[in-house]
Coordinates of C-alpha atoms in Angstrom, one line a residue:
M1 CA -67.4 31.8 -0.6
L2 CA -67.7 34.2 -3.4
L3 CA -68.2 37.5 -1.3
V4 CA -65.1 36.6 0.6
A5 CA -63.2 36.3 -2.8
L6 CA -64.6 39.5 -4.1
L7 CA -63.8 41.8 -0.8
G8 CA -60.4 40.3 -0.8
L9 CA -59.8 41.2 -4.6
L10 CA -61.5 44.4 -4.0
A11 CA -59.1 45.4 -1.2
A12 CA -55.8 44.3 -3.4
R13 CA -56.9 46.4 -6.4
L14 CA -57.9 49.6 -4.4
S15 CA -54.3 49.1 -2.6
I16 CA -52.7 48.8 -6.1
L17 CA -54.5 52.0 -7.3
W18 CA -53.3 54.1 -4.4
A19 CA -49.5 52.5 -4.9
T20 CA -49.3 52.9 -8.3
P21 CA -46.8 55.4 -9.8
L22 CA -48.8 55.2 -13.5
E23 CA -50.5 58.5 -14.0
L24 CA -54.0 59.0 -15.8
G25 CA -54.0 58.4 -19.6
P26 CA -55.5 60.9 -22.4
D27 CA -58.9 59.2 -22.1
E28 CA -58.9 58.9 -18.3
A29 CA -58.0 62.7 -17.9
Q30 CA -60.6 63.5 -20.3
Y31 CA -63.2 61.8 -18.4
W32 CA -62.2 63.7 -15.1
F33 CA -62.4 66.8 -17.2
W34 CA -66.2 66.1 -18.1
S35 CA -67.0 65.2 -14.4
K36 CA -66.1 68.8 -13.7
T37 CA -68.8 69.9 -15.8
P38 CA -71.8 67.7 -15.6
A39 CA -74.2 67.3 -18.5
F40 CA -76.5 64.8 -20.6
G41 CA -73.5 64.2 -23.1
Y42 CA -70.2 64.6 -24.2
F43 CA -68.7 64.6 -27.7
S44 CA -67.3 61.1 -27.9
K45 CA -69.4 59.2 -25.2
P46 CA -72.8 59.3 -23.0
P47 CA -72.5 60.7 -20.0
M48 CA -72.3 57.8 -17.4
I49 CA -68.5 57.6 -17.0
A50 CA -68.4 61.4 -16.2
W51 CA -70.9 60.8 -13.5
V52 CA -69.1 57.8 -12.0
I53 CA -65.9 60.0 -11.5
G54 CA -67.8 63.0 -10.2
L55 CA -69.1 61.0 -7.5
T56 CA -65.7 59.1 -6.7
S57 CA -64.2 62.3 -6.7
S58 CA -66.7 63.9 -4.2
L59 CA -66.0 61.2 -1.8
C60 CA -62.2 61.4 -1.9
G61 CA -60.9 64.3 -4.3
D62 CA -59.1 64.6 -7.7
A63 CA -56.3 62.4 -7.0
E64 CA -55.5 59.5 -9.8
P65 CA -56.7 56.5 -7.5
C66 CA -59.9 58.8 -6.5
V67 CA -60.5 59.2 -10.0
R68 CA -60.2 55.6 -10.8
M69 CA -61.9 53.9 -7.3
G70 CA -65.0 53.5 -9.3
A71 CA -63.6 50.9 -11.3
P72 CA -62.7 47.9 -8.8
L73 CA -65.8 48.8 -7.0
I74 CA -68.2 48.2 -10.0
H75 CA -66.5 45.4 -11.3
A76 CA -67.0 43.7 -7.8
L77 CA -70.9 44.5 -8.0
T78 CA -70.6 43.2 -11.6
A79 CA -69.2 39.9 -10.2
L80 CA -71.8 39.6 -7.9
G81 CA -74.5 40.1 -11.0
V82 CA -72.8 37.4 -12.7
Y83 CA -73.4 35.1 -9.8
V84 CA -77.0 36.0 -9.8
L85 CA -77.4 35.5 -13.5
A86 CA -75.7 32.1 -13.1
R87 CA -77.7 31.0 -10.2
T88 CA -81.0 32.1 -11.8
L89 CA -80.1 30.1 -15.0
Y90 CA -78.4 26.8 -13.2
D91 CA -77.0 26.3 -10.0
P92 CA -75.3 27.9 -7.0
Q93 CA -72.1 25.6 -7.7
I94 CA -71.8 26.9 -11.4
A95 CA -72.9 30.5 -9.9
L96 CA -69.7 30.7 -7.7
W97 CA -67.3 29.6 -10.5
A98 CA -68.9 31.7 -12.7
G99 CA -68.5 34.9 -10.5
L100 CA -65.0 33.7 -10.0
T101 CA -64.2 33.6 -13.3
F102 CA -65.7 36.6 -14.3
A103 CA -63.8 38.7 -11.4
L104 CA -60.2 37.1 -12.1
L105 CA -60.4 37.8 -16.1
P106 CA -57.3 39.3 -17.4
G107 CA -59.6 42.0 -19.1
V108 CA -61.0 42.6 -15.7
S109 CA -57.8 42.8 -13.7
L110 CA -56.8 45.1 -16.0
S111 CA -59.8 47.1 -16.5
S112 CA -59.8 47.7 -12.4
L113 CA -56.8 49.6 -12.7
L114 CA -58.3 52.2 -15.2
I115 CA -61.5 54.0 -15.3
T116 CA -63.2 53.5 -18.7
T117 CA -66.7 53.1 -20.3
D118 CA -66.9 49.6 -20.2
V119 CA -66.7 49.5 -16.5
P120 CA -70.5 50.7 -15.7
L121 CA -71.4 49.2 -18.9
L122 CA -71.0 45.8 -17.8
L123 CA -72.8 46.3 -14.4
F124 CA -75.9 47.4 -16.3
W125 CA -75.6 44.5 -18.9
V126 CA -75.6 41.8 -16.3
W127 CA -78.5 43.0 -14.4
A128 CA -80.3 43.4 -18.0
L129 CA -79.7 40.0 -18.5
V130 CA -80.8 38.8 -15.1
A131 CA -84.3 40.7 -15.8
T132 CA -84.3 39.5 -19.3
V133 CA -84.2 36.1 -17.7
H134 CA -86.9 36.3 -15.5
L135 CA -89.2 38.1 -18.1
L136 CA -88.9 35.5 -20.6
E137 CA -90.4 33.2 -17.8
R138 CA -93.2 35.3 -16.5
F139 CA -94.9 38.6 -16.2
S140 CA -93.3 40.9 -13.6
W141 CA -93.7 44.7 -13.2
S142 CA -90.7 44.7 -10.9
W143 CA -88.5 42.8 -13.2
A144 CA -89.7 45.0 -16.1
A145 CA -88.5 48.2 -14.1
V146 CA -85.0 46.6 -13.4
W147 CA -84.7 45.7 -16.9
G148 CA -85.6 49.3 -18.4
L149 CA -83.4 51.0 -15.6
A150 CA -80.5 48.7 -16.4
V151 CA -80.9 49.4 -20.1
G152 CA -81.1 52.8 -20.0
L153 CA -78.6 53.5 -17.3
G154 CA -76.2 51.2 -19.6
L155 CA -77.0 53.3 -22.9
L156 CA -76.0 56.1 -20.7
A157 CA -72.5 54.7 -20.2
K158 CA -72.1 53.1 -23.7
Y159 CA -74.3 52.9 -26.5
A160 CA -73.0 49.1 -27.2
M161 CA -75.9 48.5 -24.6
A162 CA -78.1 48.5 -27.7
Y163 CA -76.8 44.7 -28.5
V164 CA -79.4 44.1 -25.5
F165 CA -82.4 44.7 -27.8
A166 CA -81.2 42.1 -30.5
G167 CA -80.6 39.6 -27.5
V168 CA -83.7 39.7 -26.4
F169 CA -85.3 39.0 -29.4
L170 CA -82.9 36.4 -30.3
A171 CA -83.5 34.9 -27.1
A172 CA -87.2 34.7 -27.5
L173 CA -86.7 33.0 -30.8
L174 CA -84.3 30.2 -29.4
T175 CA -86.2 29.6 -26.4
Q176 CA -89.4 29.4 -28.4
T177 CA -91.1 32.2 -26.6
P178 CA -94.3 33.4 -28.3
W179 CA -93.6 36.8 -30.1
R180 CA -96.5 38.2 -28.7
Q181 CA -95.1 37.8 -25.1
L182 CA -92.5 40.4 -25.7
L183 CA -95.5 43.0 -26.5
R184 CA -96.8 42.6 -23.0
L185 CA -97.6 45.6 -20.6
D186 CA -94.2 44.7 -18.3
W187 CA -92.0 44.8 -21.5
L188 CA -93.5 48.1 -22.8
L189 CA -93.0 49.6 -19.3
G190 CA -89.2 48.4 -19.2
V191 CA -88.7 50.0 -22.7
G192 CA -90.7 53.2 -21.8
I193 CA -88.5 53.4 -18.9
A194 CA -85.2 52.8 -20.7
F195 CA -86.1 55.8 -23.5
A196 CA -87.1 57.8 -20.6
L197 CA -83.8 57.6 -19.1
L198 CA -82.2 57.9 -22.4
A199 CA -84.2 60.9 -23.4
P200 CA -81.7 63.7 -21.8
N201 CA -78.9 62.4 -23.8
V202 CA -80.8 62.3 -27.3
I203 CA -82.0 66.0 -26.6
W204 CA -78.3 66.6 -25.9
N205 CA -77.2 65.4 -29.2
I206 CA -79.9 66.8 -31.2
Q207 CA -78.6 70.1 -29.9
N208 CA -74.9 69.4 -30.5
G209 CA -75.5 68.3 -33.9
F210 CA -75.7 64.3 -32.7
A211 CA -71.7 64.6 -31.9
T212 CA -72.0 61.5 -30.4
V213 CA -73.7 59.4 -32.6
R214 CA -71.6 60.8 -35.3
H215 CA -68.3 60.0 -33.4
T216 CA -69.7 56.6 -32.7
A217 CA -70.5 56.0 -35.9
S218 CA -67.2 57.3 -37.3
N219 CA -65.0 54.7 -35.4
A220 CA -66.3 51.9 -37.8
N221 CA -64.3 53.3 -40.3
W222 CA -65.4 51.9 -43.4
Q223 CA -64.0 54.5 -45.6
A224 CA -60.5 53.5 -44.7
E225 CA -58.4 52.9 -48.0
T226 CA -57.9 48.9 -46.9
L227 CA -61.1 47.0 -46.5
F228 CA -61.4 43.2 -45.3
N229 CA -57.8 43.0 -43.3
I230 CA -57.2 39.4 -42.3
G231 CA -54.4 41.1 -39.6
K232 CA -56.9 43.1 -37.8
L233 CA -59.4 40.1 -37.7
L234 CA -56.5 37.9 -36.1
E235 CA -55.6 41.0 -33.8
F236 CA -59.1 41.0 -32.7
V237 CA -59.4 37.2 -32.1
G238 CA -56.1 37.7 -30.2
G239 CA -57.4 40.4 -28.0
Q240 CA -60.4 38.1 -27.0
F241 CA -58.3 35.2 -25.9
A242 CA -56.1 38.0 -23.9
L243 CA -59.4 39.6 -22.2
L244 CA -60.7 35.9 -21.2
G245 CA -57.5 34.3 -20.8
P246 CA -56.0 31.4 -23.1
I247 CA -57.6 28.6 -21.3
I248 CA -61.2 30.4 -20.6
A249 CA -61.3 31.1 -24.2
G250 CA -60.6 27.6 -25.1
L251 CA -63.2 26.2 -23.0
F252 CA -65.4 28.6 -24.6
V253 CA -64.7 27.7 -27.9
A254 CA -64.7 23.7 -26.7
G255 CA -68.3 24.2 -25.3
L256 CA -69.4 25.7 -28.8
V257 CA -67.9 22.6 -30.3
W258 CA -68.6 19.8 -28.0
G259 CA -71.4 21.0 -25.6
W260 CA -74.4 20.2 -28.1
Y261 CA -73.3 16.5 -27.7
R262 CA -74.1 16.7 -24.1
R263 CA -76.9 19.1 -23.5
G264 CA -78.2 18.0 -20.1
P265 CA -81.9 18.8 -19.5
H266 CA -83.9 21.0 -21.2
S267 CA -83.6 23.8 -18.8
Q268 CA -80.1 23.6 -19.3
L269 CA -80.4 24.0 -23.2
R270 CA -82.6 26.8 -22.8
A271 CA -80.4 28.9 -20.5
D272 CA -77.4 28.3 -22.7
M273 CA -79.8 29.4 -25.8
V274 CA -80.4 32.8 -23.4
L275 CA -76.7 33.3 -22.9
L276 CA -75.8 32.2 -26.4
A277 CA -78.1 35.2 -27.8
F278 CA -76.5 37.8 -25.9
S279 CA -72.7 36.5 -26.8
L280 CA -72.6 35.4 -30.1
P281 CA -74.3 38.0 -32.0
V282 CA -72.0 40.5 -30.6
L283 CA -68.6 38.7 -31.0
I284 CA -70.2 37.9 -35.1
V285 CA -71.0 41.9 -35.4
V286 CA -67.5 42.8 -33.8
T287 CA -65.4 40.5 -35.4
T288 CA -67.2 41.1 -38.9
Q289 CA -66.2 44.9 -38.4
A290 CA -62.8 43.8 -37.6
F291 CA -62.1 42.1 -40.8
I292 CA -64.1 45.0 -42.7
S293 CA -61.8 47.6 -41.2
R294 CA -61.0 47.4 -37.4
A295 CA -62.0 46.8 -33.9
N296 CA -60.6 47.2 -30.5
A297 CA -60.7 44.2 -28.3
N298 CA -63.3 45.9 -26.0
W299 CA -65.9 46.3 -28.4
A300 CA -67.2 43.1 -27.7
A301 CA -66.6 43.7 -23.8
V302 CA -70.6 42.8 -23.1
A303 CA -70.0 39.4 -24.4
L304 CA -67.6 38.6 -21.5
V305 CA -70.8 38.5 -18.8
P306 CA -72.5 35.6 -20.4
I307 CA -69.4 33.5 -21.8
C308 CA -68.0 33.6 -17.9
V309 CA -71.2 31.8 -17.2
L310 CA -71.4 29.2 -20.2
V311 CA -67.9 28.3 -19.5
A312 CA -68.4 27.3 -16.1
A313 CA -72.0 25.7 -17.0
W314 CA -70.0 23.9 -19.5
A315 CA -66.7 22.7 -17.7
W316 CA -69.3 21.2 -15.1
R317 CA -71.6 19.4 -18.0
L318 CA -68.7 18.4 -19.9
G319 CA -66.3 17.4 -17.1
Y320 CA -64.1 19.8 -17.7
Q321 CA -63.6 21.0 -13.8
R322 CA -59.7 20.8 -13.8
W323 CA -59.6 22.8 -17.0
L324 CA -61.9 25.4 -15.2
L325 CA -59.8 25.7 -12.1
A326 CA -56.7 25.8 -14.3
G327 CA -58.1 28.6 -16.2
I328 CA -59.2 30.8 -13.0
G329 CA -55.4 30.1 -11.7
L330 CA -53.8 31.1 -14.7
N331 CA -55.9 34.0 -15.0
A332 CA -55.6 34.9 -11.1
L333 CA -51.4 34.6 -12.0
L334 CA -52.0 36.8 -15.1
G335 CA -53.4 39.5 -12.8
A336 CA -50.9 39.1 -10.3
I337 CA -48.4 40.0 -13.1
V338 CA -50.4 43.0 -14.2
A339 CA -50.3 44.4 -10.4
V340 CA -46.6 43.9 -9.8
M341 CA -46.3 45.7 -13.0
A342 CA -48.6 48.5 -12.0
V343 CA -46.8 49.0 -9.1
S344 CA -43.2 48.3 -10.0
P345 CA -41.2 50.5 -12.7
A346 CA -38.6 47.6 -12.2
A347 CA -40.9 45.0 -13.2
V348 CA -41.6 46.6 -16.3
A349 CA -38.1 47.4 -16.9
A350 CA -37.1 43.7 -16.2
L351 CA -40.0 42.4 -18.3
N352 CA -39.2 45.1 -21.2
R353 CA -42.9 46.0 -21.4
H354 CA -42.3 50.1 -21.5
N355 CA -44.5 50.2 -24.3
D356 CA -47.3 48.7 -22.5
V357 CA -47.4 51.7 -19.8
K358 CA -46.0 54.5 -22.1
R359 CA -49.5 56.2 -22.3
L360 CA -49.6 56.3 -18.6
R361 CA -46.4 58.0 -18.0
G362 CA -44.7 61.5 -18.3
W363 CA -47.8 63.6 -18.4
S364 CA -47.3 64.9 -14.8
E365 CA -43.7 66.0 -15.2
L366 CA -44.8 67.3 -19.0
G367 CA -47.8 69.2 -17.7
T368 CA -45.9 70.6 -14.5
Q369 CA -43.1 71.8 -16.8
I370 CA -45.6 73.2 -19.3
M371 CA -47.6 75.2 -16.6
V372 CA -44.5 76.7 -14.8
R373 CA -43.5 78.3 -18.1
A374 CA -47.0 79.6 -18.6
D375 CA -47.1 81.1 -15.2
R376 CA -43.5 82.7 -15.5
G377 CA -43.8 83.8 -18.7
G378 CA -47.1 85.7 -18.1
F379 CA -48.9 84.0 -20.6
S380 CA -52.9 84.7 -20.6
A381 CA -53.6 81.0 -21.8
V382 CA -51.8 77.9 -22.7
L383 CA -52.9 76.8 -26.2
S384 CA -53.0 72.9 -27.4
D385 CA -53.6 71.3 -30.6
D386 CA -53.9 67.8 -29.7
R387 CA -56.7 66.1 -27.6
E388 CA -53.9 64.0 -25.7
D389 CA -52.0 66.9 -24.6
M390 CA -55.0 68.9 -23.5
G391 CA -56.3 66.6 -21.3
S392 CA -52.7 66.1 -19.7
L393 CA -52.6 69.8 -19.2
L394 CA -56.2 70.4 -17.6
Y395 CA -55.5 67.7 -15.4
Y396 CA -51.9 68.0 -14.2
G397 CA -52.2 71.7 -14.7
R398 CA -55.4 71.9 -12.6
A399 CA -53.5 73.9 -9.5
S400 CA -52.3 76.7 -12.6
R401 CA -54.3 80.0 -12.9
V402 CA -53.5 80.2 -16.4
E403 CA -56.4 78.6 -18.5
V404 CA -55.8 75.6 -20.9
R405 CA -57.7 76.3 -24.3
S406 CA -58.0 74.2 -27.6
F407 CA -57.1 75.6 -31.5
V408 CA -60.0 74.6 -33.5
P409 CA -59.1 73.9 -37.0
A410 CA -60.9 75.3 -40.1
T411 CA -62.3 72.2 -40.6
G412 CA -64.6 72.2 -37.3
P413 CA -64.5 70.4 -34.1
N414 CA -63.4 66.6 -33.9
Y415 CA -63.2 66.1 -30.1
E416 CA -64.6 67.4 -26.8
Y417 CA -62.2 70.1 -26.3
H418 CA -62.8 71.9 -29.5
L419 CA -66.6 72.3 -28.2
S420 CA -66.1 73.1 -24.5
R421 CA -62.5 75.0 -24.1
P422 CA -62.0 76.7 -27.7
L423 CA -59.9 79.7 -28.0
A424 CA -62.0 82.9 -28.4
A425 CA -60.7 85.9 -30.3
M426 CA -58.3 87.8 -28.8
S427 CA -57.4 91.6 -29.3
D428 CA -54.2 91.3 -27.0
G429 CA -52.0 89.0 -24.6
R430 CA -49.9 86.4 -25.2
V431 CA -50.4 82.7 -25.6
L432 CA -48.2 79.7 -24.9
L433 CA -48.6 76.9 -27.8
V434 CA -47.9 73.5 -27.3
T435 CA -47.7 71.1 -29.8
R436 CA -46.1 68.0 -31.1
Q437 CA -46.4 69.1 -34.8
G438 CA -43.0 70.2 -36.7
D439 CA -45.3 72.6 -39.1
V440 CA -47.7 74.7 -37.2
S441 CA -48.4 77.7 -39.9
A442 CA -52.0 76.9 -39.8
I443 CA -52.0 78.1 -36.3
T444 CA -49.3 80.7 -36.1
A445 CA -50.9 82.4 -39.2
R446 CA -54.0 83.6 -37.0
F447 CA -51.7 85.2 -34.4
A448 CA -49.9 88.6 -35.1
R449 CA -46.5 87.2 -34.0
A450 CA -45.2 83.8 -33.6
E451 CA -41.7 82.8 -31.7
K452 CA -40.5 79.4 -31.0
L453 CA -39.3 79.1 -27.6
E454 CA -37.9 75.8 -26.9
S455 CA -38.6 71.7 -26.9
L456 CA -39.5 69.9 -24.1
T457 CA -38.9 66.0 -23.7
V458 CA -39.8 63.5 -21.1
S459 CA -38.7 60.1 -20.6
L460 CA -41.5 57.1 -21.0
G461 CA -39.0 54.4 -19.9
G462 CA -36.5 52.5 -22.2
N463 CA -35.8 54.3 -25.0
K464 CA -39.2 55.7 -25.5
T465 CA -39.9 60.0 -25.1
R466 CA -42.4 61.9 -25.8
T467 CA -41.8 65.7 -27.1
V468 CA -43.6 68.7 -27.4
H469 CA -42.6 72.1 -29.0
L470 CA -43.6 75.7 -27.1
Y471 CA -44.3 78.9 -29.1
A472 CA -44.9 82.4 -28.0
L473 CA -47.8 83.6 -29.7
E474 CA -49.1 87.3 -29.7
A475 CA -52.5 88.5 -30.3
P476 CA -54.6 89.7 -32.0
F477 CA -56.2 86.1 -32.8
T478 CA -58.5 85.1 -35.1
P479 CA -60.1 81.8 -34.7
A480 CA -59.8 79.4 -37.8
W481 CA -63.7 78.2 -37.1
R482 CA -66.6 79.9 -36.2
P483 CA -70.1 78.1 -34.6

């Protein structure tokens, strides 16, 4: 039954990808660009997302659905992993509902229409949990190898995979597993495989000044002017209810409160402890981060996997089956609304949700207009000072022969294009500057002559627009920053 449901969902989600008019967002365009230059690391993320897009693009091309098709495919595999995890810990009935719960989460429905780093992360996370359960029970070379592969590949997807190490230690503690068992040769094999897979990315970071590590650390933003922000905390908590769906999130909270009064057999309690070890610490850490500074809702995404299994198990144990079915049904309805909005601009307008899709509109029109002007104007390059604009120009201007380059400020690189696509020194030629800034003196001062040509504005729906300003810049050009 689960397999049939997942195949139906997969077919529907793939159809939506081919039907949606929503364009690649800036992050997706950046990941696509990375996929054209395979490496073991990039400025802001490990390389797995680029490899996934490279694989799907090699199968069907560079169109938007081909770039994104890895998302629904991988989520279907992750749902199967959730089923295996729940069946290993509980029984086939709970496993079925856990798999369906995950597959129909609002966060998964939305994520299936975009390509993000969380997509492969969750796949490797669930299989790391399955392997952990087996290794906590008995010695196994094969499950140790699975654990090492899952953790190593997960770290290449997103460094949040590192939560798995804390989860293993906490699971051992809560299940009263002797510490010496974590020093068995099979565990050491798993750790060795994981770090062997991660090693090329570590080497890349060393060679590039630990760019990805520094970028990841900077996201914490503990230097913000206002620390301890209750508003950001509530925003993050609300985000978790949105990702899980209100009823499923409510069941998780109810299980935390009431589950202890109906613990069930020792084996069920042990299973609960393992899943809590891989969910609660993540939620606590990221919730604390949200309170101190800020946290995006997806920063605790790995907790979704064990939560889905716990909710299914607790619903059956506490007699909340109808609430679980209601939660899954509501989430299916929310997923259908997301699907309709993805394929119908009229639905977006009717619901007045233009703000939700503005980052996925206008890039193609703007990119095409800019590259046409660059081609006709005889410019040797298009120069951008914005990461989002840079991605859209590279993707939607990929048919043009004019190069797209990035202006690196005097303070040095702060995103990938500064490293891989900087504008080098020029002795002659003309460059078309694309900027959203009103004051571009820091850029124009590096050229011999600058002339503002025009401003371009595209509609994003409703009363929302995106405007860029075009300047003709003449060489010679001297970079503001040199490596």
